[in-house]
Each structure stands twice: as C-alpha cells, then as structure tokens.
Amino acid sequence: VLIEYSDFQCPFCKTYSIFSAKLAEEFADDMVVVFRHFPLDSIHSNARLAAEAAEAAGAQDKFWPMHDLLFEKQTEWSDLNDPTNTFVSYAATLELNVEQFETDLNSQVVKNKVKNDYFGGDDLGIQGTPTFILNGEKIDTPKSYDQFRKLIQSKLSTQ
C-alpha cells in the first residue's frame, strides 16, 4: 500500500501525482495507491478548497478525474482570490451534477474528510508534501520515477 499525502496547490505534488499514477498502473496487481489530503494552508491559500472540490467530485465517483484536472490546471486556479467558480466549471467539464457538486463542496461531510486526512498526517509527523507511506513506513521521497519504481520492486520482492 502506497499512501500519498498531497496538496493540490503544491508544484512538487503535481509532478509526483504523475509518478503515483504510473506506479498504480504498472503495479496494479500488487499495489494500491491511496490519496490523503494535506493542504498546507499557511502557504497555499486555495489548497483546502481544492481538496474539498476533489472530495465533492468523489461523491459522484469522479475523485480521480477531478484530482487529475486540479493538478493539470494548477496554474489556472492557484493564484485566484476565490477559485470556487473555477472548480464548479471543472465539475461541469467532468459532467457532474453541478448543483449536487456545489452542495457537497459546502457540506460538513466533505470538510471533515479533508480535515481528518490532514490530522491523520499530522499525527504521523508529516510536515510537508508530497510525503509517502509505503506499507506503513514513511519513506524518503524518491528523486525520480525510476527510483520510486525500484523502491516498489524491492518491497514487492521481499514479501
């Protein structure tokens, strides 16, 4: 199990989200990738709302498409004073029920999911993003996809 603590407004997380997707595809039969929200509010003012947008999309089974879109268009929404309308437009692009998306975006259930992910990471001593937990152990973030791949292969070969 590979758990990724990430922040949608973090440029490094954008790069590593591509790595995670490739790893999930390559090791689909042997590994599960789990995404956890860790919005760094002090430096990324829109990260929490982006996480909530992903969860609101997830309520309509579109978490991963919204995840990908948020990272893909990170430069488009990162510096906005309020990216809510932009996120609503993404929901429409993904053919979500926009009214339901807006309701979910403002729901306590969605807000609590993001908070719980954050507090879980905080309890683990996570301070920055991206941070990865592999089979219950925090790992040093690999410098490249190839390093990441070798680390996963090594873990699989010892099981």
PDB file of N, CA and C in Angstrom, residues 40-134:
ATOM      1  N   LEU A  40      -1.516  22.596   2.808  1.00  0.00           N
ATOM      2  CA  LEU A  40      -0.616  23.462   3.580  1.00  0.00           C
ATOM      3  C   LEU A  40      -1.167  24.889   3.531  1.00  0.00           C
ATOM      4  N   ASP A  41      -2.151  25.127   4.381  1.00  0.00           N
ATOM      5  CA  ASP A  41      -2.892  26.394   4.361  1.00  0.00           C
ATOM      6  C   ASP A  41      -2.009  27.626   4.519  1.00  0.00           C
ATOM      7  N   SER A  42      -0.931  27.502   5.271  1.00  0.00           N
ATOM      8  CA  SER A  42      -0.102  28.681   5.538  1.00  0.00           C
ATOM      9  C   SER A  42       0.603  29.202   4.284  1.00  0.00           C
ATOM     10  N   ILE A  43       0.823  28.335   3.298  1.00  0.00           N
ATOM     11  CA  ILE A  43       1.496  28.784   2.074  1.00  0.00           C
ATOM     12  C   ILE A  43       0.656  28.593   0.810  1.00  0.00           C
ATOM     13  N   HIS A  44      -0.409  27.803   0.911  1.00  0.00           N
ATOM     14  CA  HIS A  44      -1.272  27.521  -0.244  1.00  0.00           C
ATOM     15  C   HIS A  44      -2.720  27.833   0.124  1.00  0.00           C
ATOM     16  N   SER A  45      -3.128  29.056  -0.120  1.00  0.00           N
ATOM     17  CA  SER A  45      -4.432  29.533   0.335  1.00  0.00           C
ATOM     18  C   SER A  45      -5.624  28.832  -0.316  1.00  0.00           C
ATOM     19  N   ASN A  46      -5.428  28.201  -1.451  1.00  0.00           N
ATOM     20  CA  ASN A  46      -6.541  27.539  -2.143  1.00  0.00           C
ATOM     21  C   ASN A  46      -6.496  26.014  -2.051  1.00  0.00           C
ATOM     22  N   ALA A  47      -5.510  25.484  -1.357  1.00  0.00           N
ATOM     23  CA  ALA A  47      -5.323  24.033  -1.313  1.00  0.00           C
ATOM     24  C   ALA A  47      -6.473  23.314  -0.626  1.00  0.00           C
ATOM     25  N   ARG A  48      -6.989  23.866   0.465  1.00  0.00           N
ATOM     26  CA  ARG A  48      -8.075  23.202   1.186  1.00  0.00           C
ATOM     27  C   ARG A  48      -9.349  23.155   0.325  1.00  0.00           C
ATOM     28  N   LEU A  49      -9.673  24.263  -0.324  1.00  0.00           N
ATOM     29  CA  LEU A  49     -10.856  24.282  -1.182  1.00  0.00           C
ATOM     30  C   LEU A  49     -10.683  23.320  -2.358  1.00  0.00           C
ATOM     31  N   ALA A  50      -9.479  23.218  -2.881  1.00  0.00           N
ATOM     32  CA  ALA A  50      -9.220  22.266  -3.965  1.00  0.00           C
ATOM     33  C   ALA A  50      -9.430  20.829  -3.476  1.00  0.00           C
ATOM     34  N   ALA A  51      -8.963  20.534  -2.274  1.00  0.00           N
ATOM     35  CA  ALA A  51      -9.163  19.202  -1.694  1.00  0.00           C
ATOM     36  C   ALA A  51     -10.657  18.923  -1.527  1.00  0.00           C
ATOM     37  N   GLU A  52     -11.394  19.927  -1.075  1.00  0.00           N
ATOM     38  CA  GLU A  52     -12.835  19.771  -0.913  1.00  0.00           C
ATOM     39  C   GLU A  52     -13.523  19.586  -2.266  1.00  0.00           C
ATOM     40  N   ALA A  53     -13.025  20.258  -3.292  1.00  0.00           N
ATOM     41  CA  ALA A  53     -13.574  20.075  -4.640  1.00  0.00           C
ATOM     42  C   ALA A  53     -13.354  18.638  -5.121  1.00  0.00           C
ATOM     43  N   ALA A  54     -12.184  18.087  -4.840  1.00  0.00           N
ATOM     44  CA  ALA A  54     -11.909  16.701  -5.227  1.00  0.00           C
ATOM     45  C   ALA A  54     -12.851  15.744  -4.512  1.00  0.00           C
ATOM     46  N   GLU A  55     -13.087  15.997  -3.233  1.00  0.00           N
ATOM     47  CA  GLU A  55     -13.992  15.138  -2.468  1.00  0.00           C
ATOM     48  C   GLU A  55     -15.436  15.304  -2.924  1.00  0.00           C
ATOM     49  N   ALA A  56     -15.836  16.535  -3.251  1.00  0.00           N
ATOM     50  CA  ALA A  56     -17.190  16.765  -3.758  1.00  0.00           C
ATOM     51  C   ALA A  56     -17.379  16.015  -5.083  1.00  0.00           C
ATOM     52  N   ALA A  57     -16.358  16.006  -5.915  1.00  0.00           N
ATOM     53  CA  ALA A  57     -16.414  15.226  -7.159  1.00  0.00           C
ATOM     54  C   ALA A  57     -16.447  13.732  -6.835  1.00  0.00           C
ATOM     55  N   GLY A  58     -15.722  13.353  -5.809  1.00  0.00           N
ATOM     56  CA  GLY A  58     -15.701  11.955  -5.384  1.00  0.00           C
ATOM     57  C   GLY A  58     -17.061  11.446  -4.950  1.00  0.00           C
ATOM     58  N   ALA A  59     -17.892  12.333  -4.431  1.00  0.00           N
ATOM     59  CA  ALA A  59     -19.247  11.948  -4.042  1.00  0.00           C
ATOM     60  C   ALA A  59     -20.062  11.492  -5.256  1.00  0.00           C
ATOM     61  N   GLN A  60     -19.584  11.871  -6.449  1.00  0.00           N
ATOM     62  CA  GLN A  60     -20.221  11.434  -7.703  1.00  0.00           C
ATOM     63  C   GLN A  60     -19.291  10.497  -8.483  1.00  0.00           C
ATOM     64  N   ASP A  61     -18.409   9.832  -7.736  1.00  0.00           N
ATOM     65  CA  ASP A  61     -17.471   8.860  -8.307  1.00  0.00           C
ATOM     66  C   ASP A  61     -16.509   9.452  -9.329  1.00  0.00           C
ATOM     67  N   LYS A  62     -16.128  10.706  -9.122  1.00  0.00           N
ATOM     68  CA  LYS A  62     -15.199  11.355 -10.051  1.00  0.00           C
ATOM     69  C   LYS A  62     -14.010  11.969  -9.308  1.00  0.00           C
ATOM     70  N   PHE A  63     -13.610  11.334  -8.184  1.00  0.00           N
ATOM     71  CA  PHE A  63     -12.466  11.872  -7.443  1.00  0.00           C
ATOM     72  C   PHE A  63     -11.226  11.934  -8.327  1.00  0.00           C
ATOM     73  N   TRP A  64     -10.864  10.811  -8.949  1.00  0.00           N
ATOM     74  CA  TRP A  64      -9.615  10.772  -9.715  1.00  0.00           C
ATOM     75  C   TRP A  64      -9.625  11.693 -10.936  1.00  0.00           C
ATOM     76  N   PRO A  65     -10.724  11.773 -11.678  1.00  0.00           N
ATOM     77  CA  PRO A  65     -10.738  12.756 -12.774  1.00  0.00           C
ATOM     78  C   PRO A  65     -10.577  14.201 -12.267  1.00  0.00           C
ATOM     79  N   MET A  66     -11.206  14.531 -11.131  1.00  0.00           N
ATOM     80  CA  MET A  66     -11.042  15.888 -10.579  1.00  0.00           C
ATOM     81  C   MET A  66      -9.623  16.066 -10.059  1.00  0.00           C
ATOM     82  N   HIS A  67      -9.084  15.064  -9.410  1.00  0.00           N
ATOM     83  CA  HIS A  67      -7.691  15.073  -8.941  1.00  0.00           C
ATOM     84  C   HIS A  67      -6.762  15.438 -10.104  1.00  0.00           C
ATOM     85  N   ASP A  68      -6.925  14.727 -11.207  1.00  0.00           N
ATOM     86  CA  ASP A  68      -6.065  14.959 -12.372  1.00  0.00           C
ATOM     87  C   ASP A  68      -6.257  16.364 -12.943  1.00  0.00           C
ATOM     88  N   LEU A  69      -7.497  16.811 -13.007  1.00  0.00           N
ATOM     89  CA  LEU A  69      -7.799  18.135 -13.553  1.00  0.00           C
ATOM     90  C   LEU A  69      -7.249  19.255 -12.661  1.00  0.00           C
ATOM     91  N   LEU A  70      -7.358  19.088 -11.355  1.00  0.00           N
ATOM     92  CA  LEU A  70      -6.827  20.098 -10.429  1.00  0.00           C
ATOM     93  C   LEU A  70      -5.314  20.241 -10.589  1.00  0.00           C
ATOM     94  N   PHE A  71      -4.621  19.123 -10.712  1.00  0.00           N
ATOM     95  CA  PHE A  71      -3.172  19.209 -10.916  1.00  0.00           C
ATOM     96  C   PHE A  71      -2.846  19.748 -12.309  1.00  0.00           C
ATOM     97  N   GLU A  72      -3.561  19.288 -13.316  1.00  0.00           N
ATOM     98  CA  GLU A  72      -3.313  19.731 -14.688  1.00  0.00           C
ATOM     99  C   GLU A  72      -3.467  21.246 -14.827  1.00  0.00           C
ATOM    100  N   LYS A  73      -4.467  21.794 -14.171  1.00  0.00           N
ATOM    101  CA  LYS A  73      -4.784  23.218 -14.304  1.00  0.00           C
ATOM    102  C   LYS A  73      -4.357  24.032 -13.081  1.00  0.00           C
ATOM    103  N   GLN A  74      -3.397  23.508 -12.348  1.00  0.00           N
ATOM    104  CA  GLN A  74      -2.939  24.140 -11.100  1.00  0.00           C
ATOM    105  C   GLN A  74      -2.597  25.621 -11.270  1.00  0.00           C
ATOM    106  N   THR A  75      -1.913  25.970 -12.340  1.00  0.00           N
ATOM    107  CA  THR A  75      -1.519  27.374 -12.532  1.00  0.00           C
ATOM    108  C   THR A  75      -2.723  28.271 -12.827  1.00  0.00           C
ATOM    109  N   GLU A  76      -3.806  27.687 -13.307  1.00  0.00           N
ATOM    110  CA  GLU A  76      -5.011  28.446 -13.632  1.00  0.00           C
ATOM    111  C   GLU A  76      -5.751  28.926 -12.384  1.00  0.00           C
ATOM    112  N   TRP A  77      -5.793  28.120 -11.324  1.00  0.00           N
ATOM    113  CA  TRP A  77      -6.594  28.452 -10.148  1.00  0.00           C
ATOM    114  C   TRP A  77      -5.784  28.825  -8.902  1.00  0.00           C
ATOM    115  N   SER A  78      -4.498  28.506  -8.889  1.00  0.00           N
ATOM    116  CA  SER A  78      -3.691  28.691  -7.677  1.00  0.00           C
ATOM    117  C   SER A  78      -3.681  30.111  -7.134  1.00  0.00           C
ATOM    118  N   ASP A  79      -3.626  31.097  -8.002  1.00  0.00           N
ATOM    119  CA  ASP A  79      -3.496  32.483  -7.544  1.00  0.00           C
ATOM    120  C   ASP A  79      -4.821  33.248  -7.491  1.00  0.00           C
ATOM    121  N   LEU A  80      -5.923  32.570  -7.703  1.00  0.00           N
ATOM    122  CA  LEU A  80      -7.222  33.239  -7.636  1.00  0.00           C
ATOM    123  C   LEU A  80      -7.581  33.561  -6.185  1.00  0.00           C
ATOM    124  N   ASN A  81      -8.278  34.675  -5.983  1.00  0.00           N
ATOM    125  CA  ASN A  81      -8.744  35.008  -4.636  1.00  0.00           C
ATOM    126  C   ASN A  81      -9.771  33.990  -4.151  1.00  0.00           C
ATOM    127  N   ASP A  82     -10.625  33.543  -5.047  1.00  0.00           N
ATOM    128  CA  ASP A  82     -11.629  32.537  -4.719  1.00  0.00           C
ATOM    129  C   ASP A  82     -11.857  31.660  -5.952  1.00  0.00           C
ATOM    130  N   PRO A  83     -11.300  30.454  -5.954  1.00  0.00           N
ATOM    131  CA  PRO A  83     -11.414  29.594  -7.131  1.00  0.00           C
ATOM    132  C   PRO A  83     -12.709  28.777  -7.205  1.00  0.00           C
ATOM    133  N   THR A  84     -13.676  29.081  -6.356  1.00  0.00           N
ATOM    134  CA  THR A  84     -14.909  28.284  -6.325  1.00  0.00           C
ATOM    135  C   THR A  84     -15.547  28.155  -7.701  1.00  0.00           C
ATOM    136  N   ASN A  85     -15.740  29.259  -8.396  1.00  0.00           N
ATOM    137  CA  ASN A  85     -16.389  29.204  -9.717  1.00  0.00           C
ATOM    138  C   ASN A  85     -15.566  28.395 -10.712  1.00  0.00           C
ATOM    139  N   THR A  86     -14.266  28.461 -10.595  1.00  0.00           N
ATOM    140  CA  THR A  86     -13.395  27.669 -11.469  1.00  0.00           C
ATOM    141  C   THR A  86     -13.599  26.185 -11.196  1.00  0.00           C
ATOM    142  N   PHE A  87     -13.677  25.829  -9.919  1.00  0.00           N
ATOM    143  CA  PHE A  87     -13.887  24.424  -9.568  1.00  0.00           C
ATOM    144  C   PHE A  87     -15.268  23.945 -10.024  1.00  0.00           C
ATOM    145  N   VAL A  88     -16.254  24.815  -9.944  1.00  0.00           N
ATOM    146  CA  VAL A  88     -17.589  24.471 -10.439  1.00  0.00           C
ATOM    147  C   VAL A  88     -17.540  24.235 -11.952  1.00  0.00           C
ATOM    148  N   SER A  89     -16.755  25.058 -12.653  1.00  0.00           N
ATOM    149  CA  SER A  89     -16.631  24.850 -14.104  1.00  0.00           C
ATOM    150  C   SER A  89     -15.932  23.520 -14.404  1.00  0.00           C
ATOM    151  N   TYR A  90     -14.971  23.133 -13.560  1.00  0.00           N
ATOM    152  CA  TYR A  90     -14.327  21.823 -13.737  1.00  0.00           C
ATOM    153  C   TYR A  90     -15.353  20.701 -13.539  1.00  0.00           C
ATOM    154  N   ALA A  91     -16.219  20.876 -12.533  1.00  0.00           N
ATOM    155  CA  ALA A  91     -17.264  19.874 -12.285  1.00  0.00           C
ATOM    156  C   ALA A  91     -18.149  19.722 -13.521  1.00  0.00           C
ATOM    157  N   ALA A  92     -18.483  20.842 -14.151  1.00  0.00           N
ATOM    158  CA  ALA A  92     -19.297  20.791 -15.372  1.00  0.00           C
ATOM    159  C   ALA A  92     -18.538  20.091 -16.495  1.00  0.00           C
ATOM    160  N   THR A  93     -17.251  20.384 -16.619  1.00  0.00           N
ATOM    161  CA  THR A  93     -16.418  19.734 -17.632  1.00  0.00           C
ATOM    162  C   THR A  93     -16.414  18.211 -17.450  1.00  0.00           C
ATOM    163  N   LEU A  94     -16.440  17.782 -16.184  1.00  0.00           N
ATOM    164  CA  LEU A  94     -16.435  16.347 -15.879  1.00  0.00           C
ATOM    165  C   LEU A  94     -17.843  15.746 -15.924  1.00  0.00           C
ATOM    166  N   GLU A  95     -18.809  16.559 -16.358  1.00  0.00           N
ATOM    167  CA  GLU A  95     -20.200  16.136 -16.487  1.00  0.00           C
ATOM    168  C   GLU A  95     -20.811  15.688 -15.167  1.00  0.00           C
ATOM    169  N   LEU A  96     -20.428  16.385 -14.099  1.00  0.00           N
ATOM    170  CA  LEU A  96     -21.035  16.127 -12.794  1.00  0.00           C
ATOM    171  C   LEU A  96     -22.359  16.875 -12.701  1.00  0.00           C
ATOM    172  N   ASN A  97     -23.198  16.458 -11.790  1.00  0.00           N
ATOM    173  CA  ASN A  97     -24.377  17.224 -11.439  1.00  0.00           C
ATOM    174  C   ASN A  97     -23.853  18.430 -10.658  1.00  0.00           C
ATOM    175  N   VAL A  98     -23.845  19.594 -11.293  1.00  0.00           N
ATOM    176  CA  VAL A  98     -23.202  20.786 -10.724  1.00  0.00           C
ATOM    177  C   VAL A  98     -23.891  21.233  -9.443  1.00  0.00           C
ATOM    178  N   GLU A  99     -25.194  21.161  -9.408  1.00  0.00           N
ATOM    179  CA  GLU A  99     -25.916  21.555  -8.195  1.00  0.00           C
ATOM    180  C   GLU A  99     -25.509  20.660  -7.021  1.00  0.00           C
ATOM    181  N   GLN A 100     -25.426  19.367  -7.277  1.00  0.00           N
ATOM    182  CA  GLN A 100     -25.002  18.425  -6.228  1.00  0.00           C
ATOM    183  C   GLN A 100     -23.543  18.686  -5.837  1.00  0.00           C
ATOM    184  N   PHE A 101     -22.701  18.977  -6.818  1.00  0.00           N
ATOM    185  CA  PHE A 101     -21.300  19.287  -6.546  1.00  0.00           C
ATOM    186  C   PHE A 101     -21.199  20.484  -5.601  1.00  0.00           C
ATOM    187  N   GLU A 102     -21.952  21.531  -5.887  1.00  0.00           N
ATOM    188  CA  GLU A 102     -21.908  22.736  -5.042  1.00  0.00           C
ATOM    189  C   GLU A 102     -22.405  22.443  -3.635  1.00  0.00           C
ATOM    190  N   THR A 103     -23.445  21.634  -3.530  1.00  0.00           N
ATOM    191  CA  THR A 103     -23.947  21.239  -2.206  1.00  0.00           C
ATOM    192  C   THR A 103     -22.883  20.459  -1.451  1.00  0.00           C
ATOM    193  N   ASP A 104     -22.285  19.481  -2.115  1.00  0.00           N
ATOM    194  CA  ASP A 104     -21.249  18.661  -1.478  1.00  0.00           C
ATOM    195  C   ASP A 104     -20.015  19.486  -1.135  1.00  0.00           C
ATOM    196  N   LEU A 105     -19.648  20.407  -1.997  1.00  0.00           N
ATOM    197  CA  LEU A 105     -18.476  21.255  -1.763  1.00  0.00           C
ATOM    198  C   LEU A 105     -18.614  22.018  -0.447  1.00  0.00           C
ATOM    199  N   ASN A 106     -19.827  22.390  -0.103  1.00  0.00           N
ATOM    200  CA  ASN A 106     -20.072  23.152   1.126  1.00  0.00           C
ATOM    201  C   ASN A 106     -20.497  22.287   2.303  1.00  0.00           C
ATOM    202  N   SER A 107     -20.521  20.977   2.114  1.00  0.00           N
ATOM    203  CA  SER A 107     -21.016  20.092   3.165  1.00  0.00           C
ATOM    204  C   SER A 107     -19.971  19.834   4.254  1.00  0.00           C
ATOM    205  N   GLN A 108     -20.476  19.577   5.431  1.00  0.00           N
ATOM    206  CA  GLN A 108     -19.597  19.246   6.554  1.00  0.00           C
ATOM    207  C   GLN A 108     -18.913  17.900   6.342  1.00  0.00           C
ATOM    208  N   VAL A 109     -19.588  16.986   5.666  1.00  0.00           N
ATOM    209  CA  VAL A 109     -19.000  15.668   5.386  1.00  0.00           C
ATOM    210  C   VAL A 109     -17.700  15.826   4.594  1.00  0.00           C
ATOM    211  N   VAL A 110     -17.732  16.639   3.553  1.00  0.00           N
ATOM    212  CA  VAL A 110     -16.545  16.868   2.722  1.00  0.00           C
ATOM    213  C   VAL A 110     -15.467  17.592   3.527  1.00  0.00           C
ATOM    214  N   LYS A 111     -15.845  18.617   4.245  1.00  0.00           N
ATOM    215  CA  LYS A 111     -14.876  19.369   5.057  1.00  0.00           C
ATOM    216  C   LYS A 111     -14.215  18.460   6.096  1.00  0.00           C
ATOM    217  N   ASN A 112     -15.015  17.582   6.719  1.00  0.00           N
ATOM    218  CA  ASN A 112     -14.473  16.667   7.718  1.00  0.00           C
ATOM    219  C   ASN A 112     -13.523  15.641   7.107  1.00  0.00           C
ATOM    220  N   LYS A 113     -13.821  15.181   5.888  1.00  0.00           N
ATOM    221  CA  LYS A 113     -12.933  14.218   5.217  1.00  0.00           C
ATOM    222  C   LYS A 113     -11.550  14.831   5.015  1.00  0.00           C
ATOM    223  N   VAL A 114     -11.516  16.068   4.551  1.00  0.00           N
ATOM    224  CA  VAL A 114     -10.235  16.739   4.327  1.00  0.00           C
ATOM    225  C   VAL A 114      -9.524  16.977   5.662  1.00  0.00           C
ATOM    226  N   LYS A 115     -10.252  17.436   6.665  1.00  0.00           N
ATOM    227  CA  LYS A 115      -9.659  17.656   7.998  1.00  0.00           C
ATOM    228  C   LYS A 115      -9.103  16.366   8.579  1.00  0.00           C
ATOM    229  N   ASN A 116      -9.879  15.279   8.460  1.00  0.00           N
ATOM    230  CA  ASN A 116      -9.431  14.003   9.016  1.00  0.00           C
ATOM    231  C   ASN A 116      -8.167  13.498   8.333  1.00  0.00           C
ATOM    232  N   ASP A 117      -8.080  13.658   7.014  1.00  0.00           N
ATOM    233  CA  ASP A 117      -6.848  13.283   6.309  1.00  0.00           C
ATOM    234  C   ASP A 117      -5.678  14.097   6.846  1.00  0.00           C
ATOM    235  N   TYR A 118      -5.899  15.407   6.977  1.00  0.00           N
ATOM    236  CA  TYR A 118      -4.830  16.290   7.451  1.00  0.00           C
ATOM    237  C   TYR A 118      -4.389  15.892   8.862  1.00  0.00           C
ATOM    238  N   PHE A 119      -5.342  15.705   9.754  1.00  0.00           N
ATOM    239  CA  PHE A 119      -4.991  15.364  11.137  1.00  0.00           C
ATOM    240  C   PHE A 119      -4.310  14.000  11.222  1.00  0.00           C
ATOM    241  N   GLY A 120      -4.716  13.067  10.350  1.00  0.00           N
ATOM    242  CA  GLY A 120      -4.040  11.770  10.301  1.00  0.00           C
ATOM    243  C   GLY A 120      -2.584  11.920   9.904  1.00  0.00           C
ATOM    244  N   GLY A 121      -2.310  12.775   8.927  1.00  0.00           N
ATOM    245  CA  GLY A 121      -0.936  13.042   8.516  1.00  0.00           C
ATOM    246  C   GLY A 121      -0.166  13.760   9.608  1.00  0.00           C
ATOM    247  N   ASP A 122      -0.821  14.700  10.251  1.00  0.00           N
ATOM    248  CA  ASP A 122      -0.196  15.430  11.361  1.00  0.00           C
ATOM    249  C   ASP A 122       0.191  14.468  12.478  1.00  0.00           C
ATOM    250  N   ASP A 123      -0.691  13.515  12.784  1.00  0.00           N
ATOM    251  CA  ASP A 123      -0.398  12.501  13.815  1.00  0.00           C
ATOM    252  C   ASP A 123       0.821  11.653  13.446  1.00  0.00           C
ATOM    253  N   LEU A 124       1.072  11.502  12.144  1.00  0.00           N
ATOM    254  CA  LEU A 124       2.231  10.728  11.678  1.00  0.00           C
ATOM    255  C   LEU A 124       3.511  11.572  11.628  1.00  0.00           C
ATOM    256  N   GLY A 125       3.382  12.861  11.949  1.00  0.00           N
ATOM    257  CA  GLY A 125       4.541  13.745  11.929  1.00  0.00           C
ATOM    258  C   GLY A 125       4.853  14.332  10.567  1.00  0.00           C
ATOM    259  N   ILE A 126       3.906  14.247   9.647  1.00  0.00           N
ATOM    260  CA  ILE A 126       4.120  14.802   8.315  1.00  0.00           C
ATOM    261  C   ILE A 126       4.122  16.320   8.406  1.00  0.00           C
ATOM    262  N   GLN A 127       5.103  16.924   7.759  1.00  0.00           N
ATOM    263  CA  GLN A 127       5.232  18.372   7.805  1.00  0.00           C
ATOM    264  C   GLN A 127       5.153  19.023   6.428  1.00  0.00           C
ATOM    265  N   GLY A 128       5.364  18.247   5.390  1.00  0.00           N
ATOM    266  CA  GLY A 128       5.373  18.805   4.040  1.00  0.00           C
ATOM    267  C   GLY A 128       4.817  17.824   3.031  1.00  0.00           C
ATOM    268  N   THR A 129       4.682  18.326   1.816  1.00  0.00           N
ATOM    269  CA  THR A 129       4.142  17.494   0.748  1.00  0.00           C
ATOM    270  C   THR A 129       5.070  17.541  -0.465  1.00  0.00           C
ATOM    271  N   PRO A 130       5.080  16.492  -1.245  1.00  0.00           N
ATOM    272  CA  PRO A 130       4.391  15.227  -1.010  1.00  0.00           C
ATOM    273  C   PRO A 130       5.157  14.371   0.004  1.00  0.00           C
ATOM    274  N   THR A 131       4.420  13.589   0.751  1.00  0.00           N
ATOM    275  CA  THR A 131       5.010  12.617   1.672  1.00  0.00           C
ATOM    276  C   THR A 131       4.356  11.278   1.381  1.00  0.00           C
ATOM    277  N   PHE A 132       5.169  10.229   1.402  1.00  0.00           N
ATOM    278  CA  PHE A 132       4.689   8.894   1.073  1.00  0.00           C
ATOM    279  C   PHE A 132       4.915   7.929   2.224  1.00  0.00           C
ATOM    280  N   ILE A 133       3.926   7.070   2.421  1.00  0.00           N
ATOM    281  CA  ILE A 133       3.989   5.986   3.398  1.00  0.00           C
ATOM    282  C   ILE A 133       3.868   4.698   2.587  1.00  0.00           C
ATOM    283  N   LEU A 134       4.866   3.851   2.680  1.00  0.00           N
ATOM    284  CA  LEU A 134       4.854   2.586   1.937  1.00  0.00           C
ATOM    285  C   LEU A 134       4.786   1.439   2.931  1.00  0.00           C
TER     286      LEU A 134
END
